[in-house]
Short mmCIF file of C-alpha atoms in Angstrom, two decimals:
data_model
loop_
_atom_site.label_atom_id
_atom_site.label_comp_id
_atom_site.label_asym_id
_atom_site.label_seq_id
_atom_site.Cartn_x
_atom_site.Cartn_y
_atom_site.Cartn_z
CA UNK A 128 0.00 0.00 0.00
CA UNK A 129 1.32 3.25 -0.77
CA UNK A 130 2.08 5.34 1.78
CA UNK A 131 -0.44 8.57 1.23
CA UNK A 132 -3.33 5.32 1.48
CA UNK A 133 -1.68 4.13 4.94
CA UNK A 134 -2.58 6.93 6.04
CA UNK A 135 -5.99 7.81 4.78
CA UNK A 136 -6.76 4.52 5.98
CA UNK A 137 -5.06 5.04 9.70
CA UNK A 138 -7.18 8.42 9.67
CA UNK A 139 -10.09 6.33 8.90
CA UNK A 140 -9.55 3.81 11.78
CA UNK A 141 -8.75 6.42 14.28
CA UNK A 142 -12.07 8.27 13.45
CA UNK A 143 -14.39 5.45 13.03
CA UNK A 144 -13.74 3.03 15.05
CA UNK A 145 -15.61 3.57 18.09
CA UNK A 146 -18.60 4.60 16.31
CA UNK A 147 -18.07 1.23 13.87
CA UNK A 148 -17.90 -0.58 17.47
CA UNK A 149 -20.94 0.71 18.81
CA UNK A 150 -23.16 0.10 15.56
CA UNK A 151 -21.73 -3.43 16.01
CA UNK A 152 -22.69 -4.06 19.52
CA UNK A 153 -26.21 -2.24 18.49
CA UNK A 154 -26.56 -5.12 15.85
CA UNK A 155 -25.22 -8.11 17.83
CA UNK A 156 -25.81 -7.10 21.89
CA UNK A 157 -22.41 -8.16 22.58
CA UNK A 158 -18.98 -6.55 23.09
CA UNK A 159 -16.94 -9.45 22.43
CA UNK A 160 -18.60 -10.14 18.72
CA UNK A 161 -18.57 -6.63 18.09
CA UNK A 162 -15.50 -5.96 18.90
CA UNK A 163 -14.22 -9.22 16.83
CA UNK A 164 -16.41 -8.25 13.85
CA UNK A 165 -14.68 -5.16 13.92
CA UNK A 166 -11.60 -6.07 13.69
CA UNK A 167 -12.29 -8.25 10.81
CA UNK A 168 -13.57 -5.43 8.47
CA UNK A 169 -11.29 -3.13 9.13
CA UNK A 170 -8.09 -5.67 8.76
CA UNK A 171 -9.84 -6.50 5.16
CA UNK A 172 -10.16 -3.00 4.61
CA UNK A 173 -6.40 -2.42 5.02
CA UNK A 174 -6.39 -4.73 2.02
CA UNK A 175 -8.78 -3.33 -0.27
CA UNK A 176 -8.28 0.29 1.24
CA UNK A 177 -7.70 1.46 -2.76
CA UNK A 178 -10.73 0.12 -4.06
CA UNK A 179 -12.86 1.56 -0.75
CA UNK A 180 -11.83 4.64 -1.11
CA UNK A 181 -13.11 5.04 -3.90
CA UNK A 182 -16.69 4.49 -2.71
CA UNK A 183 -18.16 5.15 0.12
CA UNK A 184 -16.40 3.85 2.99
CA UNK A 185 -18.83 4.98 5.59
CA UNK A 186 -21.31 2.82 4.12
CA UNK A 187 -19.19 0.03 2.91
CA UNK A 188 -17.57 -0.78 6.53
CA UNK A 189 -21.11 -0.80 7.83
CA UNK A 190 -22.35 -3.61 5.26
CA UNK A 191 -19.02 -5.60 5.76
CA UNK A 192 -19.81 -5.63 9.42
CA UNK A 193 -23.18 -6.35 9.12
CA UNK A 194 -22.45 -9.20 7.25
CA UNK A 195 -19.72 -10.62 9.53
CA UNK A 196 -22.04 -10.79 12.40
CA UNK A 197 -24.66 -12.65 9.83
CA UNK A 198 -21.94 -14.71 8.67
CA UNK A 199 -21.01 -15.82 12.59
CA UNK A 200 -24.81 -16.27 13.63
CA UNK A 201 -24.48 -18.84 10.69
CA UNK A 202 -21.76 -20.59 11.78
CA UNK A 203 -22.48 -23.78 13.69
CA UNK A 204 -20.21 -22.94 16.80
CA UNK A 205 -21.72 -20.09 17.76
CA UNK A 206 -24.81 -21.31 17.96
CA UNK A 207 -23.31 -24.00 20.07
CA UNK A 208 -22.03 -22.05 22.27
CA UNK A 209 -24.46 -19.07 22.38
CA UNK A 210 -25.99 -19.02 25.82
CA UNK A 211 -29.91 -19.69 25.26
CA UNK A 212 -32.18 -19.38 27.96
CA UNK A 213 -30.81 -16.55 30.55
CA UNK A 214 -28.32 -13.43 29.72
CA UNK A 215 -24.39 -14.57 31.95
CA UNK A 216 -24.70 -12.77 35.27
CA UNK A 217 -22.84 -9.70 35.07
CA UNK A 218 -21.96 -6.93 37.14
CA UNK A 219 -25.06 -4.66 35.44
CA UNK A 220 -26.51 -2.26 37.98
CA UNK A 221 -29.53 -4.11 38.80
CA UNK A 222 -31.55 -0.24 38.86
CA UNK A 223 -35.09 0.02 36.71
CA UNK A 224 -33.03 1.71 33.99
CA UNK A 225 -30.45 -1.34 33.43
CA UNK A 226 -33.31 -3.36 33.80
CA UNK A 227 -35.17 -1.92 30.73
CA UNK A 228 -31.85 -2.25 28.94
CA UNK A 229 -31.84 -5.72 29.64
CA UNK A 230 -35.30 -6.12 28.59
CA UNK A 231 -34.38 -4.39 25.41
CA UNK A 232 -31.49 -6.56 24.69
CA UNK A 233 -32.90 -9.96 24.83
CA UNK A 234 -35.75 -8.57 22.60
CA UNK A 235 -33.54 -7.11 19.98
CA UNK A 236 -31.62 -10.35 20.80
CA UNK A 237 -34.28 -12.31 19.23
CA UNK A 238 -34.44 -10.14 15.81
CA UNK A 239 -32.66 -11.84 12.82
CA UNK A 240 -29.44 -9.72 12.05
CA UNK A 241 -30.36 -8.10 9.09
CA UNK A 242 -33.52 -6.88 10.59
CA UNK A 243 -32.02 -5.72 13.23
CA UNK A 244 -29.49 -3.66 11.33
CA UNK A 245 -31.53 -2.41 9.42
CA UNK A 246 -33.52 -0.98 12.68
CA UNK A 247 -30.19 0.52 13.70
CA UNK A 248 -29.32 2.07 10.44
CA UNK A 249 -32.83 3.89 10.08
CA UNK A 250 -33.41 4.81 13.26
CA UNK A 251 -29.86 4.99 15.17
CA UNK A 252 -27.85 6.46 12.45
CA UNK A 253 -30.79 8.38 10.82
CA UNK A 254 -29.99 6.62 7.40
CA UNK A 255 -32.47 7.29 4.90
CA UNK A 256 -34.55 4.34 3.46
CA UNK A 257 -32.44 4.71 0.25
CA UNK A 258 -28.91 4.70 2.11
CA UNK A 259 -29.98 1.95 4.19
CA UNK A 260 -30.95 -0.05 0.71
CA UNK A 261 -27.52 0.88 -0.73
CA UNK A 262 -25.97 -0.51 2.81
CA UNK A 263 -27.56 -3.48 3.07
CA UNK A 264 -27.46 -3.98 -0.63
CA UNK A 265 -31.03 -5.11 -1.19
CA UNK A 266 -33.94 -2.66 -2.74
CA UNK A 267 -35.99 0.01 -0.37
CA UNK A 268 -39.05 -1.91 -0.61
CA UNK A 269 -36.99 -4.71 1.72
CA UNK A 270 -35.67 -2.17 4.06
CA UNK A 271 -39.54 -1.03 4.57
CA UNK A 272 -40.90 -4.31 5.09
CA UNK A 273 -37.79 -5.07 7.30
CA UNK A 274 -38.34 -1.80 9.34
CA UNK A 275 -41.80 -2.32 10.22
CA UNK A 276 -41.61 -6.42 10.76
CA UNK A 277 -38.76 -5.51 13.08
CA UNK A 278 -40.95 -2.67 15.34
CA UNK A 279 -43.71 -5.03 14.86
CA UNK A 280 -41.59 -8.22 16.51
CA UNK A 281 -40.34 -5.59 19.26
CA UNK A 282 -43.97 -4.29 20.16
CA UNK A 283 -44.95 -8.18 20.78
CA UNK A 284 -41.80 -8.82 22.85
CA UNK A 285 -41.27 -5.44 25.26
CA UNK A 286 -43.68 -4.51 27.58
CA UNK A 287 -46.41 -1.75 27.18
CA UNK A 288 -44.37 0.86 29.14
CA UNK A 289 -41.75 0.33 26.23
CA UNK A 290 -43.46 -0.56 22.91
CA UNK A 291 -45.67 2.80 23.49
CA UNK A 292 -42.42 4.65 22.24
CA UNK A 293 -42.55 2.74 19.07
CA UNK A 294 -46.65 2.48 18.23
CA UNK A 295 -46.39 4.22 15.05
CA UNK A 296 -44.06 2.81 12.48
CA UNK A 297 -42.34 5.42 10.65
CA UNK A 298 -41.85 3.73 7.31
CA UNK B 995 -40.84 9.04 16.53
CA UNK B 996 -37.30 8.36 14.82
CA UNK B 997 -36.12 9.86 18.23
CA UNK B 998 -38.08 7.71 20.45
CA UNK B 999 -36.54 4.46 18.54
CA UNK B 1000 -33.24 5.97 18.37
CA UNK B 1001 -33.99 6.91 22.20
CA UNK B 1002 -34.47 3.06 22.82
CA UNK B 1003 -31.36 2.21 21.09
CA UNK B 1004 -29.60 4.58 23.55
CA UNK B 1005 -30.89 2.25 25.96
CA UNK B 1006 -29.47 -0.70 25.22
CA UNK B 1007 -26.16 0.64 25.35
CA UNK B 1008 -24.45 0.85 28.55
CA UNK B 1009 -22.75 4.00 30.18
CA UNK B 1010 -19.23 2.65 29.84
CA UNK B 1011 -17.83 0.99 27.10
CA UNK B 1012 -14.89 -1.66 27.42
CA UNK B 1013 -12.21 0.21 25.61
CA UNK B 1014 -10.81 -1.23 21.96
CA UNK B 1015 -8.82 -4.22 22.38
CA UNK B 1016 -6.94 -2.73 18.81
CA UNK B 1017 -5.49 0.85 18.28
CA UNK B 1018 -5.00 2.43 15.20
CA UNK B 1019 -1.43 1.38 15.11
CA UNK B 1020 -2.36 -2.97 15.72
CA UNK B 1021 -5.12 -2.51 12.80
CA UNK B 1022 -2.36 -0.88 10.42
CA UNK B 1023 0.07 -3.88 11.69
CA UNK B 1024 -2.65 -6.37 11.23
CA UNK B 1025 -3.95 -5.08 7.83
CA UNK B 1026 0.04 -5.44 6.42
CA UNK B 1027 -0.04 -8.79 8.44
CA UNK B 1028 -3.43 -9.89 5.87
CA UNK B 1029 -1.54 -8.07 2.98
CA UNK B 1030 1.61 -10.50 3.00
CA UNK B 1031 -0.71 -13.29 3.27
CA UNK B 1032 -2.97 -12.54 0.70
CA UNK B 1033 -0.08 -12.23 -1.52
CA UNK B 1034 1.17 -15.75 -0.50
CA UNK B 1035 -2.56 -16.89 -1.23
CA UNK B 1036 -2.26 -14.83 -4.84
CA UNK B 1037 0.90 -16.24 -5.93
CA UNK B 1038 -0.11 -19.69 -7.52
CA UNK B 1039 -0.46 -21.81 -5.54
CA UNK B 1040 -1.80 -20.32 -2.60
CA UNK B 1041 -5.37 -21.23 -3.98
CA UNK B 1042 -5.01 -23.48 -1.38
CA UNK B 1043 -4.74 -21.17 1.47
CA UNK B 1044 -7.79 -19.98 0.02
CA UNK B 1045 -9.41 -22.48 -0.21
CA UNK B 1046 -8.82 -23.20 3.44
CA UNK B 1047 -10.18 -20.00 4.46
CA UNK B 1048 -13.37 -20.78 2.75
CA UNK B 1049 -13.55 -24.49 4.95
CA UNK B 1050 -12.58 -22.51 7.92
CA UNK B 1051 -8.81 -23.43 8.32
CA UNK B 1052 -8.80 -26.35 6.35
CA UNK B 1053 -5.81 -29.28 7.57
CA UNK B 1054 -3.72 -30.16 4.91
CA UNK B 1055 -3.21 -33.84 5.44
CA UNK B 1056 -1.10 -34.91 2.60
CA UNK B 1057 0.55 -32.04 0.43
CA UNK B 1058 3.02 -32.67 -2.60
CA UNK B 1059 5.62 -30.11 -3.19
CA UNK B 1060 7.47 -28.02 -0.83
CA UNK B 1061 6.83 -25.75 1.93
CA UNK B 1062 5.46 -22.18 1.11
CA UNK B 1063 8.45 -19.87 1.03
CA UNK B 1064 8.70 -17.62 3.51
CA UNK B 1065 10.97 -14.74 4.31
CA UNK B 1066 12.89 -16.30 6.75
CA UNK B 1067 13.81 -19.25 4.71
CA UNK B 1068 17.27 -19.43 3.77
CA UNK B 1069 17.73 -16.99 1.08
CA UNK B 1070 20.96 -16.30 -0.81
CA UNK B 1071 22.34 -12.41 -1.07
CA UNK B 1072 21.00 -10.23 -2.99
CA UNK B 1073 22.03 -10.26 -6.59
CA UNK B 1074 24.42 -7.04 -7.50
CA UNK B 1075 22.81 -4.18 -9.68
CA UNK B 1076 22.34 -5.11 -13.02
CA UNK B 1077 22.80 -3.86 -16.50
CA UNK B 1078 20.14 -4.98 -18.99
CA UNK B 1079 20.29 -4.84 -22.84
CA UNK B 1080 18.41 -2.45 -24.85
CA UNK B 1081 16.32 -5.51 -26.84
CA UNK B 1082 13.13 -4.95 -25.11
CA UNK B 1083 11.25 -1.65 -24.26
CA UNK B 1084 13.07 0.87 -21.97
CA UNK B 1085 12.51 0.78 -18.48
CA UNK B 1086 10.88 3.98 -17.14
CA UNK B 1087 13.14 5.71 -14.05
CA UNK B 1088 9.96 4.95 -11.50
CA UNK B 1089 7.97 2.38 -10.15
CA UNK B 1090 4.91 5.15 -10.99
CA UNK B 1091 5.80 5.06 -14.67
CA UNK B 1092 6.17 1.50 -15.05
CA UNK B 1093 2.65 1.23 -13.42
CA UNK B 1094 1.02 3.72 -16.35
CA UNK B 1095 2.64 1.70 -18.45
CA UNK B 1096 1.76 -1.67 -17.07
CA UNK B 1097 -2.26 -0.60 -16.83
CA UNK B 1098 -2.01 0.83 -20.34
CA UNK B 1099 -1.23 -2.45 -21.44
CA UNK B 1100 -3.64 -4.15 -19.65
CA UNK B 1101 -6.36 -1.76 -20.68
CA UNK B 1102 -5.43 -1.83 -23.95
CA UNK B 1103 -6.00 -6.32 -23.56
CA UNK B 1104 -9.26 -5.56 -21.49
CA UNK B 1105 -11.11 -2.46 -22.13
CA UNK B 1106 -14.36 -3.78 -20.78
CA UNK B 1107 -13.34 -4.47 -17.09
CA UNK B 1108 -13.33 -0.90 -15.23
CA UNK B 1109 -10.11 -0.09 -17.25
CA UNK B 1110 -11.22 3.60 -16.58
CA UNK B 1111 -9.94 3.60 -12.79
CA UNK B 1112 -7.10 1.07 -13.71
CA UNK B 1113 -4.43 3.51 -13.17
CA UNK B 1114 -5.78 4.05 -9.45
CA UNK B 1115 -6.34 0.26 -8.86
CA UNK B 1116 -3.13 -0.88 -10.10
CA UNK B 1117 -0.26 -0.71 -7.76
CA UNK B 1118 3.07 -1.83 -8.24
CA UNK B 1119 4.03 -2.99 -4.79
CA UNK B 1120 7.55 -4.21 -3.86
CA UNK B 1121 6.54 -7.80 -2.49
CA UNK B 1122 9.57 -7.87 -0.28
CA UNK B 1123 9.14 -5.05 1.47
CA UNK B 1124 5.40 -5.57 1.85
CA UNK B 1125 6.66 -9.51 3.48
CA UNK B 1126 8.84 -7.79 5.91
CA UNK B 1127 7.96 -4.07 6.07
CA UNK B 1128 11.65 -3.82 5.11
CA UNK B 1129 12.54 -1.64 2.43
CA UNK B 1130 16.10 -3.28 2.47
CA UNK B 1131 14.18 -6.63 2.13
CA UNK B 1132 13.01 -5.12 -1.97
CA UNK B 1133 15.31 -7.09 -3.93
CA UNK B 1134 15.11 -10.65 -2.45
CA UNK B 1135 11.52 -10.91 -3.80
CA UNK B 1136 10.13 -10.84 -7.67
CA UNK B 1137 8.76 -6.78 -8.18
CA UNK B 1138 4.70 -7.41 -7.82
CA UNK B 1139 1.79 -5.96 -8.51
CA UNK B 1140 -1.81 -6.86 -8.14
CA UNK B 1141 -5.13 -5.87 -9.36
CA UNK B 1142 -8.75 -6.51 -9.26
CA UNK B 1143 -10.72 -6.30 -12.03
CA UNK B 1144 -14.22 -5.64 -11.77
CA UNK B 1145 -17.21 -5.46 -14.63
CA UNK B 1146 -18.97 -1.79 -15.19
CA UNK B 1147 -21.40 -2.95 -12.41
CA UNK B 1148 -18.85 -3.30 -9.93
CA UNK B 1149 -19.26 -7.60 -9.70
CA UNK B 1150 -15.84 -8.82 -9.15
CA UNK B 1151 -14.25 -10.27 -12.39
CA UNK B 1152 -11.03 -11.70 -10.72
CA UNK B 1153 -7.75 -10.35 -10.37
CA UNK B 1154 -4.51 -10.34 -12.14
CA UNK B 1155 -0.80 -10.05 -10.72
CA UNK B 1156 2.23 -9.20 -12.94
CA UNK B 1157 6.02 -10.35 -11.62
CA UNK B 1158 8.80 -9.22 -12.56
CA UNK B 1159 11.89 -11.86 -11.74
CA UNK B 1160 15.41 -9.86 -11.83
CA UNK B 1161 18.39 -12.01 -12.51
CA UNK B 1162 18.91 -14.64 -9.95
CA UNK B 1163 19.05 -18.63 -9.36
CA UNK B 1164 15.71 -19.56 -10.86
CA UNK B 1165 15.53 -21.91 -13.55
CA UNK B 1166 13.27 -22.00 -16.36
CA UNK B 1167 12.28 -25.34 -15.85
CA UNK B 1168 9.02 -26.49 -15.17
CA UNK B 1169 8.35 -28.20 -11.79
CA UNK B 1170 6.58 -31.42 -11.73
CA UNK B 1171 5.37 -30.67 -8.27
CA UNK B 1172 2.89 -28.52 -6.80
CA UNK B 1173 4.43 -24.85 -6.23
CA UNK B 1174 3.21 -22.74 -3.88
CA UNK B 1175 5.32 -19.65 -4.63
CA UNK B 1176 7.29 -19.09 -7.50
CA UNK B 1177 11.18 -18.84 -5.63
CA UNK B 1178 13.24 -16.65 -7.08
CA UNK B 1179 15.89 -18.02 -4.70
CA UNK B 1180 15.86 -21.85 -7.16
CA UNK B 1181 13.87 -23.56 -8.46
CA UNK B 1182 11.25 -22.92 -11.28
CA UNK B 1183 8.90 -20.85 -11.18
CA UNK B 1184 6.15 -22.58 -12.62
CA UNK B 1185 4.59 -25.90 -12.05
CA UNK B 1186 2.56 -28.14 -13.93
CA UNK B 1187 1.78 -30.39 -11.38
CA UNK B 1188 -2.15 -32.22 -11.39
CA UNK B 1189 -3.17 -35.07 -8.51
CA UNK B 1190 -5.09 -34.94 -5.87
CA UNK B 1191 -4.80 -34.63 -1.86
CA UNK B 1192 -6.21 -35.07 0.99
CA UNK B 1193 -7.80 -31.70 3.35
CA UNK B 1194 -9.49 -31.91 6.41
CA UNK B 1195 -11.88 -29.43 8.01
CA UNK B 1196 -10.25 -28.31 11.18
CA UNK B 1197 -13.78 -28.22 13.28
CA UNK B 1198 -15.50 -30.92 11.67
CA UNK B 1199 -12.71 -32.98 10.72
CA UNK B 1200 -14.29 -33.94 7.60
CA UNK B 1201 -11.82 -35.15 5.04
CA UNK B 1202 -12.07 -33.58 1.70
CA UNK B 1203 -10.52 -34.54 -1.64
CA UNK B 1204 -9.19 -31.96 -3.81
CA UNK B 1205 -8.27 -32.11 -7.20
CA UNK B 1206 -5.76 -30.15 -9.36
CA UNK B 1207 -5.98 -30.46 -12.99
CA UNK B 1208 -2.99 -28.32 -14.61
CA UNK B 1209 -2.37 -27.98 -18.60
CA UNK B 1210 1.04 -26.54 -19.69
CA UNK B 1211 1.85 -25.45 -23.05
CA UNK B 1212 5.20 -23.50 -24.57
CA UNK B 1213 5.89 -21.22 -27.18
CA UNK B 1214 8.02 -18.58 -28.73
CA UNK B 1215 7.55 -15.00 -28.94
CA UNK B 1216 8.34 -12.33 -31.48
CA UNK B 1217 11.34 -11.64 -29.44
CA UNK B 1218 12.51 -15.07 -29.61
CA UNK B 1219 12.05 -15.58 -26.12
CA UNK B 1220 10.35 -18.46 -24.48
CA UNK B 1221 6.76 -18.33 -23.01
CA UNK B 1222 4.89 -20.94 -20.99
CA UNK B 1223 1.44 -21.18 -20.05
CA UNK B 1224 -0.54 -22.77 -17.56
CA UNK B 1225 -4.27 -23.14 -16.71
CA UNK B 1226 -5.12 -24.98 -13.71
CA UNK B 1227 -8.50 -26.08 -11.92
CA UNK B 1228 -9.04 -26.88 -8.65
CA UNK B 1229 -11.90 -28.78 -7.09
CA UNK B 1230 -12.97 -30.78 -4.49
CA UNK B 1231 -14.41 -34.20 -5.14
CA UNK B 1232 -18.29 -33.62 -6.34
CA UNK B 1233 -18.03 -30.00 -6.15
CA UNK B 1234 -18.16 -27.19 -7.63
CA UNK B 1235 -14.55 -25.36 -9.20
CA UNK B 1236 -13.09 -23.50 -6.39
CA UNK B 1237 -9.90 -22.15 -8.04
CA UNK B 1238 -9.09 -21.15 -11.17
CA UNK B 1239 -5.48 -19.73 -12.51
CA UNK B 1240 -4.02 -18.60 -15.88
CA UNK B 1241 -0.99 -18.04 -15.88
CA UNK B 1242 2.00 -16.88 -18.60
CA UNK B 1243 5.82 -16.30 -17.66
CA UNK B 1244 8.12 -15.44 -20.23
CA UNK B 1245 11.91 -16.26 -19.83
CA UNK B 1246 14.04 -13.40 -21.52
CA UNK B 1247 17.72 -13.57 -22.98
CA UNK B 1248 18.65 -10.89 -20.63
CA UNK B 1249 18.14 -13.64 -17.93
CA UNK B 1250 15.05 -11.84 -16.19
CA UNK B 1251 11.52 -13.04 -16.27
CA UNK B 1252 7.68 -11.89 -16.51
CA UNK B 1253 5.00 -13.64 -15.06
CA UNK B 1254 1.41 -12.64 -15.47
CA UNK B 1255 -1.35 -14.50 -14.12
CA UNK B 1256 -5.09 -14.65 -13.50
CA UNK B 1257 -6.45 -16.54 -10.62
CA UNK B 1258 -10.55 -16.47 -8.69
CA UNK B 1259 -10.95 -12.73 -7.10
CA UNK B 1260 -11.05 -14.58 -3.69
CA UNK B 1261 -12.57 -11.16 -3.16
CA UNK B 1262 -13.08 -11.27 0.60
CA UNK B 1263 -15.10 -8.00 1.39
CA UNK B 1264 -18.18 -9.83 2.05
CA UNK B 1265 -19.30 -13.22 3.05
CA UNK B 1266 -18.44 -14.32 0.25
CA UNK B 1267 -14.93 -15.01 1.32
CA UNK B 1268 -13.41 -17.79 -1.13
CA UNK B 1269 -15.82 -17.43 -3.91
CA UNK B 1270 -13.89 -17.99 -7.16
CA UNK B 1271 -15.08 -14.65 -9.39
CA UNK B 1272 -13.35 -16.73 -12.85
CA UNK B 1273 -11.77 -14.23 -14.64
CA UNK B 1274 -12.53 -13.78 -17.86
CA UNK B 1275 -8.70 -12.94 -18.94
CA UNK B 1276 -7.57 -15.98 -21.27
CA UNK B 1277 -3.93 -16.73 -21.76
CA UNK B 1278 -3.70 -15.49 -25.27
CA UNK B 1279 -4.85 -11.85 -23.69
CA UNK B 1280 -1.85 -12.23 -21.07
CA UNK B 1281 0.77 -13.76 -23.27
CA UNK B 1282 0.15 -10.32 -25.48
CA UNK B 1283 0.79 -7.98 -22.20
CA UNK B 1284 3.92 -10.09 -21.19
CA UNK B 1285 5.79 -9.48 -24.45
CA UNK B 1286 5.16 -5.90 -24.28
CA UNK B 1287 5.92 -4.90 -20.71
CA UNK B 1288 9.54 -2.96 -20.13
CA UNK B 1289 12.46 -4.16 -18.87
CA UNK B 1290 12.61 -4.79 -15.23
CA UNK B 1291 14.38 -1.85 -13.36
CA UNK B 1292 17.21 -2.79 -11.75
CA UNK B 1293 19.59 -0.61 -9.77
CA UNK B 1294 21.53 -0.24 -6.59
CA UNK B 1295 18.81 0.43 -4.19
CA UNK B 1296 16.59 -3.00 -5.94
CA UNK B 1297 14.79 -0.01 -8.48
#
């Protein structure tokens, strides 16, 4: 890699990362896979850094990790080792707040992967419909039906105190 | 409402996040890390690292050939600088030239396949340094370059890799074994090996065989120099073609060598890792780019 791309691409690491991290964990629940998805794209990004460039990276990272964490919930060892029935005990504040978090966690838990990051694209990053397409790489028509089976799976699974924030789907 | 939802997305995410196990500086070190590998992968042979990627670290259980080369095998001294003879087309003073040169040629051979941005995509890397982040390390490794080609739409259409051999022990023999890197240290730097072998899948342990089917053919080029080619498939038993590689080296009077070769895109930016994207590049296409390209440079500092 030349040098001038080393260090677009180190500029791009250094800004992105934690926000890259943090629309993992949104689209997984879990530090450990996010973090590990993570550093997947962006090693394979060092690699195809010239071609990225050229489009738009924001996005492209975003799919690439998106489908990482698809391609793991698809391998067979994860799903023998994913724990199944209760969350590991942790040292979560057990205040109403944290648990509403955990609430919200095992019910976004329970989303496919796709669905789910397409949830986090609309409505956490503020993606348009057609951005979100481009993204995920499938047409807007998907990312609409996506958005409102997702809300529609979350009403049925959080309680009323919750799902009142998310009544109207905004598709 | 988009701030409600995006409100109970804030939830979920706690108030202190474990830090990044990886700075910037361990993703740049990692990145160069995949680099080295992928060109170990690109270089012939390494269809089988590929390969193994896409069974999730496949076990080799029976492998002909030798080892993959590696920097820190034993590796004579660099060769000294080098005159070469004026019978083939100057060498440009620049590794930047030679690269507008190089994609002119190829876009001249393959005008459909995104040659617009092939001046961009093409880079004329110095595999030795890129092995061992060494710039001292440039002339104990063939000059390389890669590039992917992709179609207007942006599908991957494989990828091609030119190498330029400087004087040195090579021979132009063909090996009857399987090659996983052309040496420039001995050897040949082809092979036209076919068989099978035995792979199994590290988590399942299911045993896998893989075939190699390899055709080899010579000829002569307007210079008078010789050119081989070689095509090879590989497959495992009842499936599908998972590698494919052209490949064309020609052996020049002025003792240096050009290889140009084809092999699947193993583009890995999706989940697709592994997929063979079959190039459409045929032989005939490379053998015309191989008699054209410049001299090798060749100078004190391995330019």
């Amino acid at each position: 890699m030349r040098p001038s791309h080393e260090t677009e691409y180190c500029e791009f690491v250094a800004a992105n990362l934690i926000p890259l991290r943090r629309f993992a964990y949104l689209v997984c629940g879990d530090w450990h896979r996010a973090e590990d998805a993570v550093q997947t794209v962006l090693t394979k990004l060092y690699v195809d850094w010239h071609r990225t460039v050229r489009r738009d990276p924001q996005a492209y990272v975003r799919r690439m990790v998106v489908n990482a964490l698809h391609d793991v919930h698809r391998r067979s060892w994860f799903r023998r080792e994913r724990p199944a029935e209760t969350l590991p005990d942790t040292a979560y504040d057990r205040a109403e707040a944290t648990e509403d978090r955990l609430v919200l966690l095992d019910a976004l838990a329970k989303l496919p992967v796709r669905r789910r990051a397409t949830l986090v694209l609309r409505f956490w990053e503020d993606r348009s419909i057609e951005d979100t397409a481009r993204i995920m790489g499938c047409s807007e028509t998907t990312v609409k039906s996506q958005t409102a089976r997702g809300l529609h799976t979350l009403r049925d699974l959080l309680p009323n105190s919750m799902t009142e924030r998310i009544e109207v789907i905004p598709t | 409402m988009t701030d409600d939802i995006k409100a109970v997305f804030e939830q979920t995410l706690p108030e202190t996040e474990p830090p990044p196990r990886w700075d910037t500086g361990r993703y740049l070190e990692a990145g160069r890390t995949r680099r080295r590998r992928r060109h170990i992968a690109a270089a012939g042979t390494g269809t089988f690292a590929v390969v193994a990627a896409a069974l999730a670290v496949a076990i080799p259980l029976s492998v002909p050939g030798a080892d993959v080369a590696t920097p820190g095998d034993d590796t004579p001294e660099p060769s000294a600088s080098t005159t070469l003879p004026t019978q083939y087309p100057p060498a440009p003073a620049d590794w930047d030239e030679y690269t507008e040169i190089v994609s002119g040629l190829i876009a001249e051979q393959f005008p459909e396949l995104l040659v617009q941005d092939l001046s961009e995509v093409f880079e004329l890397a110095e595999t030795g340094e890129a092995w061992t982040d060494d710039p001292d390390a440039a002339m104990e490794i063939p000059h390389t370059a890669e590039l992917w080609f992709e179609t207007a739409e942006g599908e991957p259409a494989g990828s091609l890799s030119v190498r330029l051999f400087e004087p040195g022990p090579w021979t132009d023999e063909i090996s009857e074994e399987w090659l996983h890197y052309p040496d420039p240290f001995g050897g040949p730097l082809v092979g036209c090996w076919s068989g099978s072998y035995e792979v199994q899948q590290e988590d399942s342990g299911v045993v896998k065989t893989m075939h190699t089917e390899t055709t080899c053919d010579e000829a002569t080029t307007s210079d008078g120099d010789r050119m081989v080619t070689v095509e090879s498939r590989q497959f495992y038993e009842g499936e599908p073609v998972q590698s494919i590689r052209k490949t064309v080296v020609v052996y020049r009077a002025d003792d240096t060598a050009v290889m140009l070769a084809t092999h699947c895109g193993n583009d890995d930016e999706d989940e697709e890792s592994g997929r063979c994207y079959e190039s459409p590049v045929d032989v005939a296409a490379l053998a015309a780019i191989a008699q054209d390209l410049p001299a090798i440079i060749v100078t004190d500092d391995g330019r």
